[in-house]
Tab-separated table of C-alpha atoms and ligand atoms in Angstrom:
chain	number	residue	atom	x	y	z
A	1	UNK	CA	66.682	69.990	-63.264
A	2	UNK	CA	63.502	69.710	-61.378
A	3	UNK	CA	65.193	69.994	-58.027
A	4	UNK	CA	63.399	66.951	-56.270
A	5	UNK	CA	60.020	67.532	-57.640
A	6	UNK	CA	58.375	65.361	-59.659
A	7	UNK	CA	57.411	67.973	-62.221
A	8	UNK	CA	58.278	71.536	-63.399
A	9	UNK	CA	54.810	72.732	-62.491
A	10	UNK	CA	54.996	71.239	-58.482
A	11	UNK	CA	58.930	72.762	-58.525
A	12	UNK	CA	57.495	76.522	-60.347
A	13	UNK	CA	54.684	76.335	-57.684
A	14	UNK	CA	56.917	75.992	-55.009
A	15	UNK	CA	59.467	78.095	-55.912
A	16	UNK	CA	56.738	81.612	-55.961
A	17	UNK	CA	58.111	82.688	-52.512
A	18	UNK	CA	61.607	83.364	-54.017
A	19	UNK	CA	60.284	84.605	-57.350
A	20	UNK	CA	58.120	87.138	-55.678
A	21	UNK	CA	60.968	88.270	-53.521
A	22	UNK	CA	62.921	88.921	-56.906
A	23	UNK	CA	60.259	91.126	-58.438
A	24	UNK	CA	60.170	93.014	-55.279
A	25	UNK	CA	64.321	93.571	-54.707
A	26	UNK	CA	65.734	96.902	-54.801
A	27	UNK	CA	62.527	98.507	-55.969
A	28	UNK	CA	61.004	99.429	-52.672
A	29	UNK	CA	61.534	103.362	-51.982
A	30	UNK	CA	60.419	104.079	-48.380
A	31	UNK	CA	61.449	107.375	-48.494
A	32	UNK	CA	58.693	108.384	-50.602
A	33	UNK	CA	56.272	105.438	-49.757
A	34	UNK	CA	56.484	104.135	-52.999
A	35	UNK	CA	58.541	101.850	-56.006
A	36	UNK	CA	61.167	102.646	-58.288
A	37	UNK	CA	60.885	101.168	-61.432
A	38	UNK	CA	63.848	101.685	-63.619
A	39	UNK	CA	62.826	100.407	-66.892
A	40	UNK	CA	59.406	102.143	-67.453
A	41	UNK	CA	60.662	105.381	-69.433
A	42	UNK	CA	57.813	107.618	-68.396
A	43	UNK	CA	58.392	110.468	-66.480
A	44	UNK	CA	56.345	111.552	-63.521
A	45	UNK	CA	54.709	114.337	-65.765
A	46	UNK	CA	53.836	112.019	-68.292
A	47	UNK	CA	52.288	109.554	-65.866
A	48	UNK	CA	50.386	112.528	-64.877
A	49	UNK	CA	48.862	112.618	-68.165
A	50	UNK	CA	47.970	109.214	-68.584
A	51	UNK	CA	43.857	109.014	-68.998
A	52	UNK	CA	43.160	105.388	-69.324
A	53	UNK	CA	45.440	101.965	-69.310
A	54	UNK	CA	44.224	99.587	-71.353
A	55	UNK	CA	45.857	96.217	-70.730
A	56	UNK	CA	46.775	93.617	-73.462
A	57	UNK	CA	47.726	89.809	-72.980
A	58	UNK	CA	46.352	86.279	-73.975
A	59	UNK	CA	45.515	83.372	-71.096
A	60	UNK	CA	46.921	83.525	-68.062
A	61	UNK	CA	48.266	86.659	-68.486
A	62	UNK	CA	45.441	88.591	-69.785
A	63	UNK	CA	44.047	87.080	-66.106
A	64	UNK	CA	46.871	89.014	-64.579
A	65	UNK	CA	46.139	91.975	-66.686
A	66	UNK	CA	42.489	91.925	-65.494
A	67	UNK	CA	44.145	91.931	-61.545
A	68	UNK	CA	46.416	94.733	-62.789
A	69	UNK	CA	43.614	96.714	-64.279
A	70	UNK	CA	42.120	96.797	-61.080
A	71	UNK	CA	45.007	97.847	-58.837
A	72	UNK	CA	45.762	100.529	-61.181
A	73	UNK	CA	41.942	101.699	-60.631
A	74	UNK	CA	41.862	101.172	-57.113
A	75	UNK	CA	45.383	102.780	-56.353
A	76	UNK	CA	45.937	105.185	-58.878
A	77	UNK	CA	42.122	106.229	-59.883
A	78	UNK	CA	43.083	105.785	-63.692
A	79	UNK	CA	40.381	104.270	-65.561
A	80	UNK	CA	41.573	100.597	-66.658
A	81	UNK	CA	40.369	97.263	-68.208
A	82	UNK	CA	42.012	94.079	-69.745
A	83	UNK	CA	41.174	92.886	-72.872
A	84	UNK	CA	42.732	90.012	-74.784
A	85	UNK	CA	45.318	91.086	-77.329
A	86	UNK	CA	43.950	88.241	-79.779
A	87	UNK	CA	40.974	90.033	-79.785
A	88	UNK	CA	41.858	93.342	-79.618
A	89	UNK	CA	44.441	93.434	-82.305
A	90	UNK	CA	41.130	92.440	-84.751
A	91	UNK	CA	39.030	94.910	-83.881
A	92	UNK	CA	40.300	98.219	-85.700
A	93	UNK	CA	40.033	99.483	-82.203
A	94	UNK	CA	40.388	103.224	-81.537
A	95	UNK	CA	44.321	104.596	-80.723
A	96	UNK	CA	44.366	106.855	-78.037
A	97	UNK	CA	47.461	109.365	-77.404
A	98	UNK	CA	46.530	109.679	-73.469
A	99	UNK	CA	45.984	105.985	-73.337
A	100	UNK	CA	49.111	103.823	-71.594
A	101	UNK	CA	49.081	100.549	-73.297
A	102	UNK	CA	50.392	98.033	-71.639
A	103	UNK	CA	51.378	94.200	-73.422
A	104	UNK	CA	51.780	91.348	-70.766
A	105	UNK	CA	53.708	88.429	-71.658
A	106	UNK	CA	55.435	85.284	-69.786
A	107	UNK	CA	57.319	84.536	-72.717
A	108	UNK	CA	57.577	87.946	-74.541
A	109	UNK	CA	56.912	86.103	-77.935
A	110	UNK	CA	53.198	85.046	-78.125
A	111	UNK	CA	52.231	86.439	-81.592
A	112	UNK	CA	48.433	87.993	-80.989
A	113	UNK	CA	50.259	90.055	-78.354
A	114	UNK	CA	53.611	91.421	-80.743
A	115	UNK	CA	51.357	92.151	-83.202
A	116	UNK	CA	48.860	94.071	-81.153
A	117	UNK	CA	51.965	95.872	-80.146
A	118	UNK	CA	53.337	96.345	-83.242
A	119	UNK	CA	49.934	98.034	-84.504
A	120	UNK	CA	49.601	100.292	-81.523
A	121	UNK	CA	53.271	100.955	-82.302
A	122	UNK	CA	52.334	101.522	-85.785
A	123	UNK	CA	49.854	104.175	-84.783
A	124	UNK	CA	51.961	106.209	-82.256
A	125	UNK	CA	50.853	104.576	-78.624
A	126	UNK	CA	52.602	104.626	-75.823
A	127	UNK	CA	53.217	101.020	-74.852
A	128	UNK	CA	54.749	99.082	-72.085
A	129	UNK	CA	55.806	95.759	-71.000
A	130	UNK	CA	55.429	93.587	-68.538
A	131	UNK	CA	57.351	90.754	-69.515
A	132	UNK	CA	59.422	87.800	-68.006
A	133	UNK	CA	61.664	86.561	-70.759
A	134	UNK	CA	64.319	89.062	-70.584
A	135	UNK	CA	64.768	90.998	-74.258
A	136	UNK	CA	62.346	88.873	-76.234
A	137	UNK	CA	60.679	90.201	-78.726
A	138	UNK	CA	57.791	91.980	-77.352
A	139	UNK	CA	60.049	93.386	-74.276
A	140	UNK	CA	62.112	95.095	-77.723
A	141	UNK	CA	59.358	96.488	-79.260
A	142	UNK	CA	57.523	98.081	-76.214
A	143	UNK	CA	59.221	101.606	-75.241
A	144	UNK	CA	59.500	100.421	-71.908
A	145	UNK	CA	58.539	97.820	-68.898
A	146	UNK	CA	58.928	96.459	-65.792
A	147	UNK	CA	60.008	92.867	-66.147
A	148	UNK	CA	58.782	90.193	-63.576
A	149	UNK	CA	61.706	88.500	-62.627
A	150	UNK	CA	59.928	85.224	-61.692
A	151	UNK	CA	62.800	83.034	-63.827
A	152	UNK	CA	62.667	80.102	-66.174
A	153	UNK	CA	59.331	78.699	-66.238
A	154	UNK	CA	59.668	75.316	-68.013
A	155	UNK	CA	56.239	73.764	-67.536
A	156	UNK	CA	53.633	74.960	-70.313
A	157	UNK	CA	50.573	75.910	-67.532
A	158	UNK	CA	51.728	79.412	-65.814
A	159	UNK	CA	52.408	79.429	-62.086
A	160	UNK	CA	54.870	81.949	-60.939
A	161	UNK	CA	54.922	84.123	-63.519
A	162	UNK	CA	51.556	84.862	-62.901
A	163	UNK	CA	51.824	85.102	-59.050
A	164	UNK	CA	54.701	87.757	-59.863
A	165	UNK	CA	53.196	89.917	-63.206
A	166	UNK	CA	50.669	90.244	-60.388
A	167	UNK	CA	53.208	91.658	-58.370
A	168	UNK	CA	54.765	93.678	-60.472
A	169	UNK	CA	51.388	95.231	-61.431
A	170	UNK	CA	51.156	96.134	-58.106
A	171	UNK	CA	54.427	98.246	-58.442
A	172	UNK	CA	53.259	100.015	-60.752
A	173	UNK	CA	50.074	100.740	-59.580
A	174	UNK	CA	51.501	101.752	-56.205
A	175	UNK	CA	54.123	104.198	-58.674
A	176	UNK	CA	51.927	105.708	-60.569
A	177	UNK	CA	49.688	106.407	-57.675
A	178	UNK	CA	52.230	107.989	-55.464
A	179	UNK	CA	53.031	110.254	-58.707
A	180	UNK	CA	49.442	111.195	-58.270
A	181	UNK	CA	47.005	111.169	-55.851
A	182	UNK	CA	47.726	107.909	-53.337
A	183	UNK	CA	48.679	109.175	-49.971
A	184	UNK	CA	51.466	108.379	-48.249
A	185	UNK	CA	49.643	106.734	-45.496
A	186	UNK	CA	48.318	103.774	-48.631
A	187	UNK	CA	51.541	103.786	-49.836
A	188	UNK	CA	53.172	103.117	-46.763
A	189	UNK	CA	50.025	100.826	-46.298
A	190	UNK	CA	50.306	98.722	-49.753
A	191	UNK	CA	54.454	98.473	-49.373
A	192	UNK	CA	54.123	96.557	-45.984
A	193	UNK	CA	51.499	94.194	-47.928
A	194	UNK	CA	53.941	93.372	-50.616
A	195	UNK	CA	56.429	92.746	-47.620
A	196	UNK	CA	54.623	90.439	-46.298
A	197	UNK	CA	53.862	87.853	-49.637
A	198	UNK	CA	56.761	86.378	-49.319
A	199	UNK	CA	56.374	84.670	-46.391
A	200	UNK	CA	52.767	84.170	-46.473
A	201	UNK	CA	53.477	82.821	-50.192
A	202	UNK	CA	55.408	80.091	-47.755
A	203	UNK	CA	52.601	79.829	-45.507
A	204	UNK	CA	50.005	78.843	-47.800
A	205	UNK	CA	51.845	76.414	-49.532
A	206	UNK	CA	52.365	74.513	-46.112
A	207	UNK	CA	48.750	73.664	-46.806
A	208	UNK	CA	49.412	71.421	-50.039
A	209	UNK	CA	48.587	67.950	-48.066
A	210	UNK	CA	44.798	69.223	-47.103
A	211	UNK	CA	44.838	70.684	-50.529
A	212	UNK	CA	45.889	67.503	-51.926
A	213	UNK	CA	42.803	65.526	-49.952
A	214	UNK	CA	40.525	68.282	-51.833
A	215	UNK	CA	41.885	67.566	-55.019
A	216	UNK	CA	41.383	63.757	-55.044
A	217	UNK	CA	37.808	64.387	-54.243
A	218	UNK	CA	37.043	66.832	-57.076
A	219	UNK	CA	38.866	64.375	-59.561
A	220	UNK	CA	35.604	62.934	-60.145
A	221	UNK	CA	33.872	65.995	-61.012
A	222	UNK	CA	33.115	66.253	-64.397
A	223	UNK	CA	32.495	70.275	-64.723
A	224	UNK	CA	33.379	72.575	-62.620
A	225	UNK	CA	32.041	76.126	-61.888
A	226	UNK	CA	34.469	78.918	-60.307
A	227	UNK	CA	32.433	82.031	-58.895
A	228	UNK	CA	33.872	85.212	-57.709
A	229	UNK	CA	33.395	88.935	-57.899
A	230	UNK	CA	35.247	91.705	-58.580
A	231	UNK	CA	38.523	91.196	-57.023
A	232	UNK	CA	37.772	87.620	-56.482
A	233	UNK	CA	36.507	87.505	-60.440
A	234	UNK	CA	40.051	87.284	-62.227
A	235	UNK	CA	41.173	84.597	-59.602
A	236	UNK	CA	38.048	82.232	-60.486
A	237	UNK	CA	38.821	83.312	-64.360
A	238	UNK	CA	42.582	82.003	-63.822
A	239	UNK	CA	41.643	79.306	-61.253
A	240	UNK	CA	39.180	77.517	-64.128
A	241	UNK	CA	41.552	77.845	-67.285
A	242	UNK	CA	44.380	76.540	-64.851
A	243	UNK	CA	42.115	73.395	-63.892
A	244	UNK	CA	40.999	72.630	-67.124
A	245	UNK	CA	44.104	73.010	-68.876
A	246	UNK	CA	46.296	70.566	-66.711
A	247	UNK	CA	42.942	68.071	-65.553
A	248	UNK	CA	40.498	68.836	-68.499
A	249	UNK	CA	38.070	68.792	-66.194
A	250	UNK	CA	35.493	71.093	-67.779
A	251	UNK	CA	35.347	74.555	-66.062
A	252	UNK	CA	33.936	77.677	-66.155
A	253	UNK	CA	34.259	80.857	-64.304
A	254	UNK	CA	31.713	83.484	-63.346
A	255	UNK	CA	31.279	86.800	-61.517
A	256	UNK	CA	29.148	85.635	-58.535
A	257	UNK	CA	26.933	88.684	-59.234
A	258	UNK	CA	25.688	87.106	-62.512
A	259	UNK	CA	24.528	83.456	-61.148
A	260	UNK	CA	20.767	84.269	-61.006
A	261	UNK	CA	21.327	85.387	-64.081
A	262	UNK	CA	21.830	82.274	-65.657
A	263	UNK	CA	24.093	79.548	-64.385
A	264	UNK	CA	21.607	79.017	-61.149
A	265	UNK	CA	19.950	76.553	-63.556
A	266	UNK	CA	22.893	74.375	-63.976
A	267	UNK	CA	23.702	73.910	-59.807
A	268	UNK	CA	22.900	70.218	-58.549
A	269	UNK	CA	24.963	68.272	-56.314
A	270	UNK	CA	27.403	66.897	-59.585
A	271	UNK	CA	28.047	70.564	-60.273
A	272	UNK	CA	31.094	71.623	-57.728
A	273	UNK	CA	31.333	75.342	-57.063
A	274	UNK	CA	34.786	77.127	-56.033
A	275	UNK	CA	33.964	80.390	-54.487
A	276	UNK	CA	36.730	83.205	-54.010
A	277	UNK	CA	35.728	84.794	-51.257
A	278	UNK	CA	38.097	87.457	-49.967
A	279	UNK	CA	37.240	89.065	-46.608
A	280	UNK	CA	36.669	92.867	-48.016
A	281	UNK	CA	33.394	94.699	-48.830
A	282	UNK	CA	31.608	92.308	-50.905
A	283	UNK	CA	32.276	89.547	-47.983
A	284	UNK	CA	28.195	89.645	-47.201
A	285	UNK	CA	27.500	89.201	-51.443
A	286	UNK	CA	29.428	86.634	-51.312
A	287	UNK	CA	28.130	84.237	-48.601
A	288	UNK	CA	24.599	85.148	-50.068
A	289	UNK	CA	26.091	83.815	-53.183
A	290	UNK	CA	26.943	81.023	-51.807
A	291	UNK	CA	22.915	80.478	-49.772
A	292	UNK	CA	21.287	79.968	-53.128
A	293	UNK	CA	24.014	77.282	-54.521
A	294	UNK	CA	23.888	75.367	-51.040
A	295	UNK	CA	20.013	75.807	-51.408
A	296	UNK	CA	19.667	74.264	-55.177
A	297	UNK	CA	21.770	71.344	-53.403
A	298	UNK	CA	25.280	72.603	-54.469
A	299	UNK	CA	28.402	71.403	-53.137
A	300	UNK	CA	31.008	74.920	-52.403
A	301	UNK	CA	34.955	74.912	-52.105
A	302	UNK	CA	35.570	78.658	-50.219
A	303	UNK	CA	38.766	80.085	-50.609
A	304	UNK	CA	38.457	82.616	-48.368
A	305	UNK	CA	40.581	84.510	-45.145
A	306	UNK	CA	38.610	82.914	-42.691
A	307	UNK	CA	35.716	79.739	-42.159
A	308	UNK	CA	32.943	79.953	-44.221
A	309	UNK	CA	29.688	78.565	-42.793
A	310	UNK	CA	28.032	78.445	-46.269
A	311	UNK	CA	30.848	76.323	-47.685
A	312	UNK	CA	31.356	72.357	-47.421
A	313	UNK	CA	35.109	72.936	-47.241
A	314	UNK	CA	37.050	76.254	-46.872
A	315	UNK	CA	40.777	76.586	-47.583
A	316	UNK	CA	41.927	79.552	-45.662
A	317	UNK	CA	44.327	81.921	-47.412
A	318	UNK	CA	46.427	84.315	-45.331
A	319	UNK	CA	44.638	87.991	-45.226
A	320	UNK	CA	46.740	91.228	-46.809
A	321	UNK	CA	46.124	94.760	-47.630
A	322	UNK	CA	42.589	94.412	-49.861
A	323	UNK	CA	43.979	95.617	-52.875
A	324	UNK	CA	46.800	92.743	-52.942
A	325	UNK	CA	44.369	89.748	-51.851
A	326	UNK	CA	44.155	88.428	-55.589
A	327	UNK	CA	47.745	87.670	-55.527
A	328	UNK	CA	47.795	84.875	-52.907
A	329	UNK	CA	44.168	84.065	-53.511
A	330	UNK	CA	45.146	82.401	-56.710
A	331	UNK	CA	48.222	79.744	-55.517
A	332	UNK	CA	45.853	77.364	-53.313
A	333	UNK	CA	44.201	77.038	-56.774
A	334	UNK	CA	47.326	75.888	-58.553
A	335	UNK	CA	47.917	73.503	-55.876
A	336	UNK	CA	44.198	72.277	-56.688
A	337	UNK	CA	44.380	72.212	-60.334
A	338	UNK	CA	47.886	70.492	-59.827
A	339	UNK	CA	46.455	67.760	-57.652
A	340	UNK	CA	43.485	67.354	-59.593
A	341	UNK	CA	45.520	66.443	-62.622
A	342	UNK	CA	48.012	64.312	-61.087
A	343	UNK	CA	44.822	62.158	-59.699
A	344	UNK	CA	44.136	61.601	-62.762
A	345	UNK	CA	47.653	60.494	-64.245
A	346	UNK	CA	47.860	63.664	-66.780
A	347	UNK	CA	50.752	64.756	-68.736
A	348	UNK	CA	50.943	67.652	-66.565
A	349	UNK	CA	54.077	69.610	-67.627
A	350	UNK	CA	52.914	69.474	-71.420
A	351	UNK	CA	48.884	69.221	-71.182
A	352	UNK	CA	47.690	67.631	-74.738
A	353	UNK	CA	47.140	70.026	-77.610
A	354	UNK	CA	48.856	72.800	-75.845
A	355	UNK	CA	52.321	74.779	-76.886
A	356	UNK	CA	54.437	77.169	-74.029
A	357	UNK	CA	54.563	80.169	-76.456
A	358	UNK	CA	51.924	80.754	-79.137
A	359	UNK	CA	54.424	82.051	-81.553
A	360	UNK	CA	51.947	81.645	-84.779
A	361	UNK	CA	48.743	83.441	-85.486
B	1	M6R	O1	53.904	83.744	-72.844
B	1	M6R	P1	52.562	84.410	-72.652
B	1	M6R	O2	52.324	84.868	-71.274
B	1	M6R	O3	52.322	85.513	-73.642
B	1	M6R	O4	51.486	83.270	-72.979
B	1	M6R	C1	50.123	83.570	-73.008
B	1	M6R	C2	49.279	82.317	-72.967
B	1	M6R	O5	49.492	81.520	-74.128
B	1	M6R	C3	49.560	81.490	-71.723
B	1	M6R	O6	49.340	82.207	-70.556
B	1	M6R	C4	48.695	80.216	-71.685
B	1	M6R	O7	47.352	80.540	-71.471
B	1	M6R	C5	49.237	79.256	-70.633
B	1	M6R	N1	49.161	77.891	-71.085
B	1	M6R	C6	48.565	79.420	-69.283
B	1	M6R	O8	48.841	78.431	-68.355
């Protein structure tokens, strides 16, 4: 039942205010300025111990992993990085004991990421979940989790789930900060933020028919580049596989920081750029980032908390705690990607060549 939309994607976009309420229900503790999260079996002197988090998951979720990575650095000063499970599970990588593992999965069943459980398993790591599909296989095999809650999702590009394994990575980066050094003041700080998602989730959506106008244009592009850095990075990374998967419009996503590096020599004014420009410390390296594109004759798409002079067009996202930006930063994007591909007549709820779990190797 698509609920008057015209496809599962447009109905799972829309439906990301609810979900992230979900994810969020009954785990706030204001007491303590932080989350409970009932499912994780690890006590607080364990996550004491924890030295690194290493974070496993394939496409869009990896993307979500790289966001979680870096709330768990930012909020609970734990070392952490993403990596995908398809590659890491090749790699005779090296176990750690004070290494948390954690496997994300929409799904639970994608193969490259059970199996990269199953050898960390294999080798006596601690490993968690963060998985939708409630008691699928890779939410069995982890010794614990926090699942997302964002519901069915029917249509094979990720929407909500990602908006809310986002979320929930912010839980637990707000936990296991609060069980070590994150004051109360940024707990108290990062709990109003997640408050307030739900209704700017709302918000930003009320901005699909400008969205929309922006999509129809970019239709004709025929590659795509998606800059952004550090925060902003893992949107641009999620933002390009979601256009290119749904549109096929070629895309490719960089950190900003690495342009004149490289991809300077591919800007001209058939290249489009979409620049994630969040209003936090890197706001001025960003709108320098954007100079030398609009100098080579580049056309820019901001998505940014306020106007951005450099830009031809800016879609304004609602500002939250810096930490949490990534989370909405990324649903103007779906609406983009979304409209892009319905311009162009695709198959949108089952893109060609593509399968909604990757259950084989
Ligand atoms: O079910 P999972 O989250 O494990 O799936 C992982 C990827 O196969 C999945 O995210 C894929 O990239 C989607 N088509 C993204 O839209």
């Amino acid at each position: 039942d698509m609920g008057g939309h015209d496809t599962y994607m447009h109905k799972e976009i829309h439906e990301q205010a609810d979900a992230v309420d979900r994810v969020l229900r009954g785990r706030i503790d204001d007491r303590f300025s932080t989350v409970h999260l009932g499912g994780l079996n690890l006590d607080a002197r364990e996550a004491r111990q924890i030295r690194r988090v290493k974070i496993l998951g394939c496409g869009t979720s990896y993307h979500a992993g790289m966001i979680g990575a870096q709330m768990i650095e930012e909020l609970a000063r734990i070392p952490a990085d993403a990596e995908p499970a398809s590659e890491f599970r090749y790699r005779n990588a090296v176990v750690d004991p004070d290494t948390l593992y954690i496997a994300v999965s929409q799904s639970g069943e994608t193969y490259d990421v059970l199996a990269a459980v199953q050898e960390l398993k294999r080798k006596g790591a601690r490993v968690l979940g963060v998985v939708n599909v409630v008691g699928s296989a890779i939410a069995r095999e982890a010794d614990g989790g926090i699942y997302v809650h964002a519901g069915p999702e029917v249509c094979v590009v990720s929407t909500k789930c990602f908006t809310n394994t986002t979320v929930a990575f912010a839980l637990l980066a707000l936990h296991l900060g609060r069980t070590r050094d994150l004051s109360v003041r940024d707990g108290k700080r990062i709990i109003e933020g997640l408050r307030k998602l739900p209704a700017q989730i709302a918000e930003m959506l009320e901005q699909e028919e400008e969205i929309k106008k922006l999509a129809q244009e970019y239709a004709e592009a025929h590659s795509m580049l998606f800059i952004g850095r550090v925060r902003g990075y893992p949107v641009a990374r999620e933002a390009s596989l979601k256009l290119k998967e749904v549109s096929y419009i070629h895309a490719e996503a960089y950190p900003a920081s690495e342009l004149k590096h490289g991809p300077l020599a591919l800007i001209e004014p058939a290249l489009p750029t979409v620049a994630i420009v969040p209003d936090d410390d890197l706001l001025e390296k960003n709108r320098a980032a954007m100079e030398e594109i609009k100098a080579r004759s580049g056309k820019i798409l901001a998505v940014a908390h306020q106007h951005q002079e450099k830009a031809d067009q800016t879609i304004v996202v609602p500002k939250n705690e810096d930490e949490l930006d990534p989370i909405l930063m990324g649903i103007p994007l779906q609406l983009l990607a979304y409209h892009t591909a319905l311009a162009l007549g695709r198959d949108i709820d089952k893109p060609r060549n593509l399968a909604k779990s990757v259950t084989v190797e």
